[in-house]
CSV table of C-alpha atoms in Angstrom, one decimal:
chain,number,residue,atom,x,y,z
A,1,UNK,CA,-34.9,25.0,-37.2
A,2,UNK,CA,-34.9,28.8,-37.6
A,3,UNK,CA,-32.1,30.0,-40.0
A,4,UNK,CA,-30.9,32.5,-37.5
A,5,UNK,CA,-30.8,30.0,-34.7
A,6,UNK,CA,-28.9,27.6,-37.0
A,7,UNK,CA,-26.4,30.3,-37.9
A,8,UNK,CA,-26.0,31.1,-34.2
A,9,UNK,CA,-25.3,27.5,-33.5
A,10,UNK,CA,-22.7,27.4,-36.3
A,11,UNK,CA,-21.0,30.4,-34.8
A,12,UNK,CA,-20.9,28.8,-31.4
A,13,UNK,CA,-19.3,25.7,-32.9
A,14,UNK,CA,-16.5,27.8,-34.6
A,15,UNK,CA,-15.7,29.3,-31.2
A,16,UNK,CA,-15.4,26.0,-29.3
A,17,UNK,CA,-12.2,25.7,-27.2
A,18,UNK,CA,-10.4,22.4,-27.7
A,19,UNK,CA,-8.9,22.1,-24.2
A,20,UNK,CA,-9.5,20.0,-22.3
A,21,UNK,CA,-12.4,17.8,-23.5
A,22,UNK,CA,-11.6,17.6,-27.2
A,23,UNK,CA,-7.9,17.3,-26.5
A,24,UNK,CA,-8.6,14.4,-24.1
A,25,UNK,CA,-10.7,12.6,-26.7
A,26,UNK,CA,-8.0,13.0,-29.3
A,27,UNK,CA,-5.3,11.8,-27.0
A,28,UNK,CA,-7.4,8.8,-25.9
A,29,UNK,CA,-8.1,7.6,-29.4
A,30,UNK,CA,-4.5,8.1,-30.5
A,31,UNK,CA,-3.3,6.0,-27.5
A,32,UNK,CA,-5.9,3.3,-28.3
A,33,UNK,CA,-4.7,3.2,-31.8
A,34,UNK,CA,-1.1,2.7,-30.6
A,35,UNK,CA,-2.1,0.0,-28.2
A,36,UNK,CA,-4.2,-1.8,-30.9
A,37,UNK,CA,-1.3,-1.6,-33.3
A,38,UNK,CA,0.9,-3.4,-30.7
A,39,UNK,CA,-1.9,-6.0,-30.4
A,40,UNK,CA,-0.9,-8.9,-28.2
A,41,UNK,CA,2.6,-7.5,-27.6
A,42,UNK,CA,1.3,-4.3,-25.9
A,43,UNK,CA,1.6,-5.6,-22.3
A,44,UNK,CA,5.2,-6.9,-22.4
A,45,UNK,CA,6.3,-3.9,-24.5
A,46,UNK,CA,4.8,-1.4,-22.2
A,47,UNK,CA,6.6,-3.0,-19.2
A,48,UNK,CA,10.0,-3.2,-20.9
A,49,UNK,CA,10.0,-0.1,-23.1
A,50,UNK,CA,8.0,2.7,-21.4
A,51,UNK,CA,10.0,5.6,-22.8
A,52,UNK,CA,9.8,4.3,-26.4
A,53,UNK,CA,6.1,3.8,-25.9
A,54,UNK,CA,5.6,7.3,-24.5
A,55,UNK,CA,7.6,8.9,-27.4
A,56,UNK,CA,5.6,6.9,-29.9
A,57,UNK,CA,2.3,7.9,-28.4
A,58,UNK,CA,3.2,11.6,-28.1
A,59,UNK,CA,4.3,11.5,-31.7
A,60,UNK,CA,0.9,10.2,-32.8
A,61,UNK,CA,-1.0,12.7,-30.6
A,62,UNK,CA,1.0,15.8,-31.8
A,63,UNK,CA,1.8,14.5,-35.3
A,64,UNK,CA,-0.2,17.1,-37.2
A,65,UNK,CA,1.5,20.1,-35.6
A,66,UNK,CA,5.0,18.5,-35.7
A,67,UNK,CA,4.9,17.5,-39.4
A,68,UNK,CA,3.2,20.8,-40.5
A,69,UNK,CA,5.9,22.8,-38.7
A,70,UNK,CA,8.6,20.7,-40.3
A,71,UNK,CA,7.2,21.4,-43.8
A,72,UNK,CA,6.7,25.1,-43.1
A,73,UNK,CA,10.2,25.6,-41.7
A,74,UNK,CA,8.9,26.4,-38.2
A,75,UNK,CA,10.1,25.0,-34.8
A,76,UNK,CA,9.3,21.3,-34.9
A,77,UNK,CA,8.8,20.9,-31.2
A,78,UNK,CA,6.5,24.0,-30.9
A,79,UNK,CA,3.4,21.8,-30.5
A,80,UNK,CA,4.9,20.4,-27.3
A,81,UNK,CA,5.3,23.8,-25.7
A,82,UNK,CA,1.8,23.7,-24.1
A,83,UNK,CA,2.5,22.0,-20.8
A,84,UNK,CA,-1.2,21.5,-20.0
A,85,UNK,CA,-1.8,19.6,-23.2
A,86,UNK,CA,1.4,17.6,-22.8
A,87,UNK,CA,0.4,16.7,-19.2
A,88,UNK,CA,-3.1,15.8,-20.2
A,89,UNK,CA,-1.8,13.5,-23.0
A,90,UNK,CA,0.6,11.9,-20.6
A,91,UNK,CA,-2.1,11.2,-18.1
A,92,UNK,CA,-4.3,9.6,-20.7
A,93,UNK,CA,-1.4,7.6,-22.0
A,94,UNK,CA,-0.7,6.3,-18.5
A,95,UNK,CA,-4.3,5.4,-17.9
A,96,UNK,CA,-4.6,3.4,-21.1
A,97,UNK,CA,-1.4,1.4,-20.7
A,98,UNK,CA,-0.7,1.2,-17.0
A,99,UNK,CA,-4.0,1.6,-15.1
A,100,UNK,CA,-4.7,-1.2,-12.5
A,101,UNK,CA,-6.7,-4.1,-14.0
A,102,UNK,CA,-6.6,-2.3,-17.3
A,103,UNK,CA,-9.5,-0.1,-16.2
A,104,UNK,CA,-8.5,2.8,-18.4
A,105,UNK,CA,-8.2,0.8,-21.5
A,106,UNK,CA,-11.6,-0.9,-21.0
A,107,UNK,CA,-13.2,2.4,-20.1
A,108,UNK,CA,-12.2,4.1,-23.4
A,109,UNK,CA,-12.9,0.9,-25.4
A,110,UNK,CA,-16.5,0.8,-24.0
A,111,UNK,CA,-18.6,1.6,-27.1
A,112,UNK,CA,-20.7,4.5,-25.7
A,113,UNK,CA,-17.5,6.2,-24.4
A,114,UNK,CA,-15.7,5.5,-27.7
A,115,UNK,CA,-18.6,6.9,-29.7
A,116,UNK,CA,-18.5,10.1,-27.6
A,117,UNK,CA,-14.7,10.4,-28.0
A,118,UNK,CA,-14.9,9.8,-31.7
A,119,UNK,CA,-17.5,12.6,-32.2
A,120,UNK,CA,-15.4,15.0,-30.1
A,121,UNK,CA,-12.3,14.0,-32.1
A,122,UNK,CA,-14.0,14.8,-35.4
A,123,UNK,CA,-14.8,18.3,-34.2
A,124,UNK,CA,-11.2,18.5,-33.2
A,125,UNK,CA,-10.1,17.3,-36.7
A,126,UNK,CA,-12.2,20.0,-38.4
A,127,UNK,CA,-10.7,22.6,-36.2
A,128,UNK,CA,-7.2,21.4,-37.0
A,129,UNK,CA,-7.8,21.3,-40.8
A,130,UNK,CA,-9.2,24.9,-40.6
A,131,UNK,CA,-6.3,26.1,-38.6
A,132,UNK,CA,-3.8,24.5,-40.9
A,133,UNK,CA,-5.4,26.1,-44.0
A,134,UNK,CA,-5.5,29.5,-42.3
A,135,UNK,CA,-1.9,29.3,-41.1
A,136,UNK,CA,-0.6,28.2,-44.5
A,137,UNK,CA,-2.6,31.0,-46.2
A,138,UNK,CA,-0.8,33.6,-44.1
A,139,UNK,CA,2.6,32.3,-45.1
A,140,UNK,CA,1.8,31.4,-48.7
A,141,UNK,CA,-1.3,33.5,-49.8
A,142,UNK,CA,-1.4,32.1,-53.3
A,143,UNK,CA,-0.2,28.6,-52.8
A,144,UNK,CA,-3.4,26.6,-52.8
A,145,UNK,CA,-1.7,23.2,-52.9
A,146,UNK,CA,0.3,24.2,-49.8
A,147,UNK,CA,-2.8,25.2,-48.0
A,148,UNK,CA,-4.6,21.9,-48.8
A,149,UNK,CA,-1.5,19.8,-47.9
A,150,UNK,CA,-1.0,21.5,-44.5
A,151,UNK,CA,-4.7,21.3,-43.7
A,152,UNK,CA,-4.8,17.6,-44.5
A,153,UNK,CA,-1.6,16.9,-42.5
A,154,UNK,CA,-3.0,18.9,-39.5
A,155,UNK,CA,-6.2,16.9,-39.8
A,156,UNK,CA,-4.7,13.4,-39.9
A,157,UNK,CA,-1.0,13.8,-39.0
A,158,UNK,CA,-1.0,10.4,-37.3
A,159,UNK,CA,-1.4,8.6,-40.7
A,160,UNK,CA,1.6,10.4,-42.2
A,161,UNK,CA,3.9,9.6,-39.3
A,162,UNK,CA,2.9,6.0,-39.0
A,163,UNK,CA,6.4,4.8,-40.1
A,164,UNK,CA,8.1,7.1,-37.7
A,165,UNK,CA,6.0,6.2,-34.7
A,166,UNK,CA,6.5,2.5,-35.3
A,167,UNK,CA,10.2,3.1,-35.7
A,168,UNK,CA,10.2,4.6,-32.2
A,169,UNK,CA,9.0,1.2,-31.1
A,170,UNK,CA,11.6,-0.6,-33.1
A,171,UNK,CA,9.4,-1.7,-36.0
A,172,UNK,CA,10.2,-0.9,-39.6
A,173,UNK,CA,7.3,-1.0,-42.0
A,174,UNK,CA,8.1,1.0,-45.1
A,175,UNK,CA,4.9,-0.2,-46.8
A,176,UNK,CA,2.8,1.7,-44.3
A,177,UNK,CA,3.1,5.0,-46.3
A,178,UNK,CA,-0.1,7.0,-46.2
A,179,UNK,CA,0.2,7.9,-49.9
A,180,UNK,CA,0.0,4.2,-50.9
A,181,UNK,CA,-3.3,3.4,-49.1
A,182,UNK,CA,-4.8,6.6,-47.7
A,183,UNK,CA,-7.5,6.0,-45.2
A,184,UNK,CA,-10.8,7.8,-45.0
A,185,UNK,CA,-9.6,10.4,-42.5
A,186,UNK,CA,-6.9,11.5,-44.9
A,187,UNK,CA,-9.3,11.8,-47.8
A,188,UNK,CA,-11.9,13.6,-45.7
A,189,UNK,CA,-9.2,16.0,-44.5
A,190,UNK,CA,-8.1,16.8,-48.0
A,191,UNK,CA,-11.7,17.4,-49.1
A,192,UNK,CA,-12.3,19.6,-46.0
A,193,UNK,CA,-9.1,21.6,-46.7
A,194,UNK,CA,-10.1,22.1,-50.3
A,195,UNK,CA,-13.5,23.4,-49.2
A,196,UNK,CA,-11.9,25.8,-46.8
A,197,UNK,CA,-9.5,27.0,-49.5
A,198,UNK,CA,-12.3,27.6,-51.9
A,199,UNK,CA,-14.3,29.4,-49.3
A,200,UNK,CA,-11.4,31.6,-48.3
A,201,UNK,CA,-9.9,32.4,-51.6
A,202,UNK,CA,-12.8,32.4,-54.1
A,203,UNK,CA,-16.4,33.6,-54.3
A,204,UNK,CA,-17.8,30.2,-55.4
A,205,UNK,CA,-19.3,29.5,-51.9
A,206,UNK,CA,-21.8,32.2,-51.0
A,207,UNK,CA,-22.8,30.7,-47.6
A,208,UNK,CA,-21.4,32.3,-44.4
A,209,UNK,CA,-18.0,30.9,-43.3
A,210,UNK,CA,-19.6,29.6,-40.0
A,211,UNK,CA,-22.0,27.5,-42.0
A,212,UNK,CA,-19.3,26.1,-44.2
A,213,UNK,CA,-17.3,25.2,-41.1
A,214,UNK,CA,-20.3,23.7,-39.4
A,215,UNK,CA,-21.0,21.6,-42.5
A,216,UNK,CA,-17.5,20.2,-42.4
A,217,UNK,CA,-17.9,19.3,-38.8
A,218,UNK,CA,-21.2,17.5,-39.5
A,219,UNK,CA,-19.6,15.6,-42.4
A,220,UNK,CA,-16.8,14.4,-40.2
A,221,UNK,CA,-18.9,13.4,-37.3
A,222,UNK,CA,-21.6,11.7,-39.4
A,223,UNK,CA,-19.2,9.4,-41.3
A,224,UNK,CA,-17.1,8.6,-38.3
A,225,UNK,CA,-20.2,7.5,-36.3
A,226,UNK,CA,-21.4,5.6,-39.4
A,227,UNK,CA,-18.1,3.8,-39.5
A,228,UNK,CA,-18.3,2.8,-35.8
A,229,UNK,CA,-22.0,1.9,-35.7
A,230,UNK,CA,-22.9,0.9,-39.2
A,231,UNK,CA,-19.6,-0.4,-40.5
A,232,UNK,CA,-19.3,2.1,-43.4
A,233,UNK,CA,-15.6,2.3,-43.9
A,234,UNK,CA,-14.9,4.5,-46.9
A,235,UNK,CA,-17.7,6.3,-48.9
A,236,UNK,CA,-15.1,7.6,-51.3
A,237,UNK,CA,-14.3,4.2,-52.8
A,238,UNK,CA,-17.2,4.1,-55.4
A,239,UNK,CA,-16.2,7.6,-56.7
A,240,UNK,CA,-12.5,6.6,-56.8
A,241,UNK,CA,-13.3,3.5,-58.8
A,242,UNK,CA,-15.4,5.4,-61.2
A,243,UNK,CA,-12.7,8.1,-61.6
A,244,UNK,CA,-10.0,5.5,-62.1
A,245,UNK,CA,-12.1,3.6,-64.7
A,246,UNK,CA,-12.7,6.8,-66.7
A,247,UNK,CA,-9.6,8.9,-66.3
A,248,UNK,CA,-6.8,6.5,-65.2
A,249,UNK,CA,-6.8,4.0,-68.1
A,250,UNK,CA,-9.4,1.6,-66.9
A,251,UNK,CA,-11.6,1.9,-70.0
A,252,UNK,CA,-8.7,1.7,-72.4
A,253,UNK,CA,-7.4,-1.4,-70.6
A,254,UNK,CA,-10.8,-3.1,-71.1
A,255,UNK,CA,-10.8,-2.1,-74.8
A,256,UNK,CA,-7.3,-3.5,-75.2
A,257,UNK,CA,-8.2,-6.8,-73.5
A,258,UNK,CA,-11.3,-7.1,-75.7
A,259,UNK,CA,-9.4,-6.7,-79.0
A,260,UNK,CA,-5.9,-7.9,-78.2
A,261,UNK,CA,-6.5,-10.2,-75.3
A,262,UNK,CA,-5.2,-10.0,-71.8
A,263,UNK,CA,-1.4,-10.1,-71.5
A,264,UNK,CA,0.0,-13.1,-69.6
A,265,UNK,CA,1.3,-12.1,-66.2
A,266,UNK,CA,3.5,-13.8,-63.6
A,267,UNK,CA,2.6,-14.2,-59.9
A,268,UNK,CA,4.2,-10.9,-59.0
A,269,UNK,CA,1.9,-9.1,-61.6
A,270,UNK,CA,4.7,-8.3,-64.1
A,271,UNK,CA,4.3,-9.2,-67.8
A,272,UNK,CA,6.1,-12.5,-68.4
A,273,UNK,CA,9.2,-12.4,-70.6
A,274,UNK,CA,10.3,-15.1,-72.9
A,275,UNK,CA,12.6,-17.5,-71.2
A,276,UNK,CA,16.3,-17.5,-72.1
A,277,UNK,CA,18.5,-20.5,-72.4
A,278,UNK,CA,20.6,-20.2,-69.3
A,279,UNK,CA,22.6,-23.4,-70.1
A,280,UNK,CA,26.4,-23.1,-69.6
A,281,UNK,CA,28.2,-23.7,-72.9
A,282,UNK,CA,31.8,-24.8,-72.8
A,283,UNK,CA,34.0,-25.1,-75.8
A,284,UNK,CA,36.3,-28.1,-75.7
A,285,UNK,CA,39.7,-28.4,-77.4
A,286,UNK,CA,38.0,-30.4,-80.2
A,287,UNK,CA,36.1,-27.2,-81.2
A,288,UNK,CA,32.9,-28.8,-80.1
A,289,UNK,CA,30.4,-26.9,-77.9
A,290,UNK,CA,28.8,-28.7,-75.1
A,291,UNK,CA,26.0,-27.2,-73.0
A,292,UNK,CA,25.3,-28.2,-69.5
């Protein structure tokens, strides 16, 4: 492709408007995730608790903006001020949970439609990460960690509010913290936010900003489609394992096991301690101790 034509295409991608097609794809996949999380209980729950289900779904759809505003000290409900977006999300939610004969759910679960929605959502994700980094840079010009954090939260807010949205449905799962087991979307959003920060605040990247943005979009779309079609779940895992082995004590643990042996562990993974005698000793009036 001609370099000028490629740059022109990149510029067009940066100017894409998210409403309504990209917002629709994002809302559809978020509602599908909520319904899949409910599993077999989705039908009875949707009939008995429609308000809780709607609140949970809207929290997932607008999670990035709500959580970012909360961290930045801005109005938390500001992402809900766009009536058109809210109405579109509500219509998509209704179709997925309440359409006759489950037509809406089956339509969005149909693989070609799901692939299209996934591709559109990844473009949407790149836009949100970029907007989060840009907005945080205006408020905190030299706080690089804040920019990366807000960009990542904007990109995958649903992962960070999973506990809250389940709590709206009456389910308490404290182990579902995104920091414990971050998914690929969170890791990719952090990497994209880091690239945008380096591009914005340093001279290390000499390529035009539009090409950097377009490269992030291609990265998101490629790996998302690879996950759907080829089953590639997380390409970061090999690099994480290598990093942990070198920098997080993995090598030293192997050396210690080689020379000193592996410490015995109990079923819960803790190092076993020597057992103490828990027998109850009673002194009798004959000054003799008896243990039971």
